[in-house]
Coordinates of C-alpha atoms in Angstrom, one line a residue:
M1 CA 92.1 100.8 87.3
N2 CA 95.0 103.0 88.5
T3 CA 97.2 102.1 91.4
S4 CA 96.9 105.7 92.6
D5 CA 93.2 105.1 93.1
F6 CA 94.1 103.2 96.3
D7 CA 96.2 105.9 97.9
Y8 CA 95.6 107.5 101.3
T9 CA 97.7 109.5 103.7
L10 CA 98.6 107.9 107.0
P11 CA 100.1 109.8 109.9
P12 CA 103.4 107.9 110.7
E13 CA 102.6 107.8 114.4
L14 CA 99.7 105.4 113.7
I15 CA 102.1 102.7 112.4
A16 CA 102.2 100.3 115.3
Q17 CA 105.8 99.5 116.4
V18 CA 104.9 97.0 119.1
P19 CA 101.9 94.6 119.7
P20 CA 99.3 95.5 122.3
A21 CA 100.4 94.7 125.9
V22 CA 97.9 91.8 126.1
R23 CA 97.1 89.6 123.1
G24 CA 93.4 89.7 122.3
T25 CA 92.7 93.3 123.3
S26 CA 93.1 95.0 119.9
R27 CA 90.4 97.4 118.6
M28 CA 88.2 96.1 115.8
M29 CA 86.4 98.3 113.3
V30 CA 83.3 96.5 111.9
V31 CA 82.4 97.4 108.3
H32 CA 78.8 96.6 107.3
A33 CA 79.2 96.9 103.5
E34 CA 75.5 96.5 102.7
T35 CA 74.6 99.6 104.8
G36 CA 77.9 101.5 104.8
R37 CA 77.8 101.5 108.6
F38 CA 80.9 101.4 110.8
E39 CA 81.1 100.1 114.4
H40 CA 84.0 100.6 116.8
R41 CA 84.5 97.5 118.9
T42 CA 87.3 95.2 120.1
I43 CA 88.4 91.8 118.9
A44 CA 86.8 90.3 122.0
D45 CA 83.4 91.3 120.5
I46 CA 83.9 89.2 117.3
T47 CA 81.6 86.6 118.8
D48 CA 78.7 89.1 118.6
F49 CA 78.9 88.8 114.8
L50 CA 79.2 85.0 114.5
R51 CA 76.4 82.5 114.2
P52 CA 76.1 78.8 114.8
G53 CA 77.0 77.0 111.6
D54 CA 79.5 79.6 110.4
L55 CA 83.0 78.4 109.4
M56 CA 86.2 80.4 110.3
V57 CA 89.3 79.6 108.3
F58 CA 92.7 80.4 109.8
N59 CA 96.2 80.2 108.3
D60 CA 98.4 78.0 110.6
T61 CA 101.7 78.8 109.0
R62 CA 104.5 79.4 111.5
V63 CA 107.1 82.2 111.1
F64 CA 110.7 81.1 111.4
A65 CA 113.6 83.4 112.3
A66 CA 114.4 83.9 108.6
R67 CA 116.6 86.9 109.0
C68 CA 120.2 85.9 109.7
F69 CA 123.5 87.8 109.9
G70 CA 127.1 87.1 109.2
H71 CA 130.0 88.0 106.9
W72 CA 131.7 86.9 103.7
E73 CA 134.1 84.0 104.1
D74 CA 137.1 86.0 102.7
T75 CA 136.3 89.5 104.1
P76 CA 134.7 90.9 107.2
G77 CA 132.0 92.6 105.2
R78 CA 128.6 92.3 107.0
I79 CA 125.8 90.3 105.4
E80 CA 122.1 90.1 106.1
V81 CA 120.3 87.2 104.6
L82 CA 116.5 86.6 104.5
F83 CA 115.8 82.9 103.8
V84 CA 112.6 82.5 101.8
E85 CA 112.0 78.9 100.9
P86 CA 113.6 75.7 99.6
S87 CA 114.9 76.2 96.1
G88 CA 114.2 73.8 93.2
L89 CA 117.7 74.3 91.9
R90 CA 119.0 71.3 93.7
P91 CA 118.3 69.3 97.0
G92 CA 119.1 71.2 100.1
A93 CA 119.3 74.6 98.3
W94 CA 117.4 77.6 99.5
T95 CA 116.1 80.8 97.8
A96 CA 117.1 83.9 99.8
L97 CA 117.4 87.7 99.7
C98 CA 120.8 89.1 100.5
H99 CA 121.8 92.6 101.7
S100 CA 125.5 93.5 101.5
S101 CA 127.7 96.4 100.3
R102 CA 129.5 93.8 98.2
P103 CA 128.0 92.3 95.0
A104 CA 126.4 88.9 95.5
R105 CA 127.9 86.7 92.8
P106 CA 127.8 83.0 92.1
G107 CA 130.7 81.2 93.9
R108 CA 131.0 83.6 96.8
R109 CA 130.6 82.1 100.3
M110 CA 129.0 83.4 103.5
V111 CA 129.5 82.6 107.1
L112 CA 126.2 82.9 109.1
A113 CA 124.6 82.2 112.4
D114 CA 127.8 82.6 114.5
G115 CA 129.7 80.3 112.2
L116 CA 127.3 77.4 112.3
L117 CA 125.9 78.0 108.9
H118 CA 127.8 78.3 105.6
A119 CA 126.3 79.3 102.3
E120 CA 127.6 79.4 98.8
I121 CA 125.8 81.4 96.1
L122 CA 124.8 79.0 93.3
A123 CA 123.0 81.4 91.0
K124 CA 120.7 84.4 90.8
S125 CA 117.2 83.0 91.0
Q126 CA 114.6 83.6 88.3
R127 CA 112.7 85.6 90.9
D128 CA 113.7 89.3 91.0
G129 CA 116.5 90.0 93.5
H130 CA 116.6 86.4 94.9
L131 CA 119.6 84.1 95.1
D132 CA 119.9 80.3 95.2
L133 CA 122.2 79.2 98.0
A134 CA 123.8 75.9 98.8
L135 CA 123.8 75.5 102.6
E136 CA 126.2 73.6 104.9
Y137 CA 125.1 73.0 108.6
E138 CA 124.5 70.3 111.1
G139 CA 121.1 69.4 112.6
D140 CA 117.8 71.1 111.7
L141 CA 117.9 74.3 109.7
F142 CA 114.8 75.8 111.3
D143 CA 116.1 75.1 114.8
L144 CA 119.5 76.6 113.9
L145 CA 117.8 79.8 112.5
D146 CA 115.4 80.1 115.5
A147 CA 118.5 80.0 117.8
H148 CA 120.7 82.4 115.8
G149 CA 118.4 84.4 113.6
V150 CA 115.7 87.0 114.3
P151 CA 112.0 87.2 113.4
P152 CA 111.6 88.9 110.0
V153 CA 109.3 91.7 111.0
P154 CA 108.4 94.0 108.1
P155 CA 110.5 97.1 107.3
Y156 CA 108.0 99.6 108.7
I157 CA 108.5 98.1 112.2
R158 CA 111.8 99.6 113.3
R159 CA 114.3 97.6 115.3
D160 CA 117.6 99.1 116.3
S161 CA 119.5 95.8 116.3
P162 CA 119.1 92.0 116.7
E163 CA 119.6 92.5 120.4
D164 CA 116.8 95.1 120.6
E165 CA 114.6 94.3 123.6
R166 CA 111.6 94.5 121.2
T167 CA 113.2 91.8 119.0
R168 CA 112.9 89.4 121.9
T169 CA 109.2 90.3 122.2
D170 CA 108.8 89.7 118.4
R171 CA 109.8 86.0 118.9
E172 CA 106.5 85.4 120.8
R173 CA 104.2 88.1 119.5
Y174 CA 105.0 88.0 115.8
Q175 CA 103.4 84.5 115.8
T176 CA 99.8 83.3 116.1
V177 CA 98.9 81.1 119.1
Y178 CA 97.9 78.3 116.7
A179 CA 101.0 78.5 114.4
R180 CA 102.1 75.0 113.4
E181 CA 103.7 74.6 110.0
R182 CA 107.1 76.4 109.8
G183 CA 107.8 78.1 106.6
A184 CA 106.6 81.8 106.6
V185 CA 108.8 84.9 106.5
A186 CA 105.9 87.1 107.5
A187 CA 103.0 86.5 109.9
P188 CA 99.4 86.1 108.8
T189 CA 98.8 89.2 111.0
A190 CA 95.0 89.0 111.3
G191 CA 95.6 85.9 113.4
L192 CA 97.8 87.7 115.9
H193 CA 94.7 89.1 117.6
F194 CA 93.5 85.7 118.8
S195 CA 94.2 84.4 122.3
E196 CA 93.5 80.9 123.4
A197 CA 90.7 82.2 125.5
L198 CA 89.0 83.9 122.6
L199 CA 89.3 80.8 120.4
Q200 CA 87.6 78.8 123.2
R201 CA 84.7 81.4 123.2
I202 CA 84.4 81.1 119.4
D203 CA 84.1 77.3 119.8
A204 CA 81.4 77.8 122.4
C205 CA 79.4 79.8 119.8
G206 CA 78.9 76.7 117.6
V207 CA 81.3 78.1 115.0
E208 CA 83.6 75.6 113.3
R209 CA 87.3 76.4 113.0
R210 CA 89.5 74.9 110.3
F211 CA 93.0 75.7 108.9
V212 CA 94.8 76.1 105.7
T213 CA 98.6 76.7 105.4
L214 CA 100.0 79.4 103.2
H215 CA 103.7 80.2 103.7
V216 CA 103.8 84.0 103.5
G217 CA 106.7 85.3 101.5
P218 CA 108.4 88.7 101.3
G219 CA 106.3 89.5 98.2
T220 CA 103.5 90.5 100.6
F221 CA 105.5 93.7 101.2
R222 CA 106.4 94.3 97.6
P223 CA 104.9 97.6 96.4
V224 CA 102.8 97.9 93.3
K225 CA 105.1 99.8 90.9
A226 CA 102.8 99.6 87.8
A227 CA 100.6 102.6 87.1
R228 CA 97.8 100.2 86.2
I229 CA 97.0 97.5 88.8
E230 CA 96.3 95.0 86.0
E231 CA 100.0 95.0 85.1
H232 CA 101.2 94.0 88.6
V233 CA 102.3 90.3 89.0
M234 CA 102.1 88.7 92.4
D235 CA 104.8 86.5 93.8
S236 CA 103.8 82.8 94.1
E237 CA 103.5 81.2 97.5
R238 CA 103.1 77.6 98.7
Y239 CA 99.8 76.5 100.2
E240 CA 98.1 73.4 101.5
I241 CA 94.4 72.7 102.1
P242 CA 93.8 69.7 104.3
A243 CA 90.9 67.3 103.4
E244 CA 89.0 68.2 106.6
T245 CA 89.1 71.9 105.6
A246 CA 87.8 71.3 102.1
A247 CA 85.0 69.1 103.6
A248 CA 84.1 71.7 106.2
H249 CA 83.9 74.4 103.5
A250 CA 81.5 72.3 101.5
A251 CA 79.4 71.5 104.5
A252 CA 79.2 75.2 105.5
R253 CA 78.0 76.1 102.1
A254 CA 75.4 73.3 102.1
R255 CA 73.9 74.4 105.4
G256 CA 73.9 78.1 104.6
G257 CA 76.7 79.0 107.0
R258 CA 79.0 81.9 106.3
V259 CA 82.7 81.4 105.6
L260 CA 84.8 84.0 107.5
C261 CA 88.4 84.0 106.5
V262 CA 91.0 85.3 109.1
G263 CA 93.4 87.2 107.0
S264 CA 94.2 87.8 103.4
T265 CA 96.3 84.6 103.1
S266 CA 93.3 82.5 104.1
V267 CA 91.2 84.3 101.4
R268 CA 93.9 83.8 98.8
T269 CA 94.2 80.1 99.5
L270 CA 90.5 79.4 99.3
E271 CA 89.9 81.6 96.3
T272 CA 92.8 80.1 94.4
S273 CA 91.5 76.6 95.0
A274 CA 87.9 77.4 94.2
G275 CA 89.0 79.3 91.0
R276 CA 90.9 76.2 89.8
H277 CA 88.2 73.7 90.6
G278 CA 84.9 75.2 89.4
G279 CA 84.1 77.0 92.6
I280 CA 84.9 74.0 94.9
V281 CA 87.5 74.3 97.6
T282 CA 89.6 71.2 97.1
A283 CA 92.2 69.4 99.3
E284 CA 95.6 70.0 97.6
K285 CA 99.2 71.2 97.8
A286 CA 99.9 73.9 95.3
R287 CA 101.1 77.5 94.8
S288 CA 99.1 80.7 94.6
D289 CA 99.8 83.9 92.7
I290 CA 96.2 85.1 92.6
F291 CA 95.8 88.9 92.6
I292 CA 92.4 89.9 93.9
Y293 CA 91.3 93.5 93.0
P294 CA 88.0 95.1 92.0
P295 CA 85.8 93.9 90.4
Y296 CA 86.1 90.3 91.6
R297 CA 83.5 87.7 92.4
F298 CA 84.4 85.8 95.5
L299 CA 83.8 82.1 95.2
A300 CA 84.8 80.8 98.6
T301 CA 84.7 83.8 101.0
D302 CA 81.8 85.6 102.6
A303 CA 83.4 87.7 105.3
M304 CA 86.9 88.6 106.4
L305 CA 88.9 89.8 109.4
T306 CA 92.0 91.7 108.4
N307 CA 94.4 94.4 109.6
F308 CA 94.8 97.9 108.1
H309 CA 97.1 97.8 105.1
L310 CA 99.6 100.1 103.3
P311 CA 98.5 102.7 100.7
Q312 CA 98.4 101.4 97.1
S313 CA 99.1 97.8 98.3
T314 CA 97.7 94.6 96.9
L315 CA 96.1 93.9 100.3
L316 CA 94.1 97.2 100.2
M317 CA 93.0 96.3 96.7
M318 CA 91.8 92.9 97.9
V319 CA 89.6 94.3 100.7
S320 CA 88.3 96.8 98.3
A321 CA 87.1 94.0 96.1
L322 CA 85.2 92.5 99.0
T323 CA 83.3 95.8 99.5
S324 CA 84.1 98.7 97.2
R325 CA 87.0 101.0 96.7
E326 CA 85.0 104.0 97.8
L327 CA 83.7 102.4 101.0
M328 CA 87.1 101.0 101.9
L329 CA 88.8 104.3 101.6
E330 CA 86.0 105.9 103.6
A331 CA 86.6 103.2 106.3
Y332 CA 90.3 103.9 106.3
H333 CA 89.7 107.7 106.8
E334 CA 87.4 106.9 109.6
A335 CA 90.0 104.6 111.2
I336 CA 92.6 107.5 111.0
R337 CA 90.1 109.9 112.6
E338 CA 89.5 107.4 115.4
R339 CA 93.3 106.8 115.8
Y340 CA 93.4 103.1 115.1
R341 CA 96.8 101.4 115.0
F342 CA 97.9 100.3 111.5
Y343 CA 99.7 97.5 109.8
S344 CA 101.1 94.2 111.2
Y345 CA 101.0 95.0 115.0
G346 CA 98.0 97.3 114.6
D347 CA 94.3 96.9 115.1
C348 CA 91.9 95.0 112.9
M349 CA 88.8 95.3 110.7
L350 CA 85.9 92.9 110.4
I351 CA 84.3 93.1 106.9
L352 CA 80.7 91.8 106.7
P353 CA 79.9 92.4 103.1
K354 CA 77.1 90.0 102.1
E355 CA 75.1 86.9 102.9
P356 CA 76.2 83.6 101.3
Q357 CA 74.3 82.4 98.3
P358 CA 72.1 79.3 98.8
A359 CA 73.8 76.2 97.6
G360 CA 73.6 75.8 93.8
K361 CA 72.4 79.4 93.2
E362 CA 74.7 81.9 91.5
E363 CA 74.7 85.6 91.8
R364 CA 73.2 87.6 89.0

């Protein structure tokens, strides 16, 4: 299948630059894949589509202020560093992306976070464009970055400077209300729509809520450059499935409840585990590089809440696999006509594609 098969034209003014004024008020497009029908609702209406016995799975990763600024130790040249994750090169080392007019070479040293963090380039990582850095600092690294870094909002959200008033808003709003495990450099954006009040309403519906953790990396924004989508390779990301989530998934399947994943990262986590363990979601800590595109038989996911994604992106390919490419592009054109807000701070889509199969019965 060609990457160009997943293209569409988006008016730039529909790319949301700020979140809605009040969390929990986003618009929600409902896609009924079995009938091809679209509904235009709000996220507050999601309870209308839930049933007692359903299971909702959320990603509780917490975004840290991964973007940090400074200069080279021996020159005033400005540096921007995006910390990604701990490196396996040696204890205390981190993998990062670096933007500077000066070449980033092993042995060169940086002064970051107002002089409180020093970094030396150890090597170029095996991952394209990444560096392995040895860090010197006092205290907790996440606390240091949260105090002196900025939230790593994606490149299509424009910010004039680290002191931009909207950057201060990002510290609260580019984070889910249930975020817990620090380690992501991008938010699981479908979760940004939920307020505490809405979560309480979901609980009152008799719907079970459980969590996985997938630390979203910068690869989520990496474009598909291959002409054929089968040639694209996903970046690997760390995930954890708690025992209670694996047990809840099995119980939902046994009672005939639907599994609704909030966001592509929850889908990727469950599908990775189920794919490795004969269709069974299993408690584990591992890494995922799963690439879901049509045709794909979902093993662990029945429905999905997601945002509107970039043209030709792996995320658009995933949601097309849950419905069809034709229906998803039709839905996107409908969303453009209805002036939905797109991407990370934009509105959302609830995809209701199918009923779960009875336990022990496979699709034909």
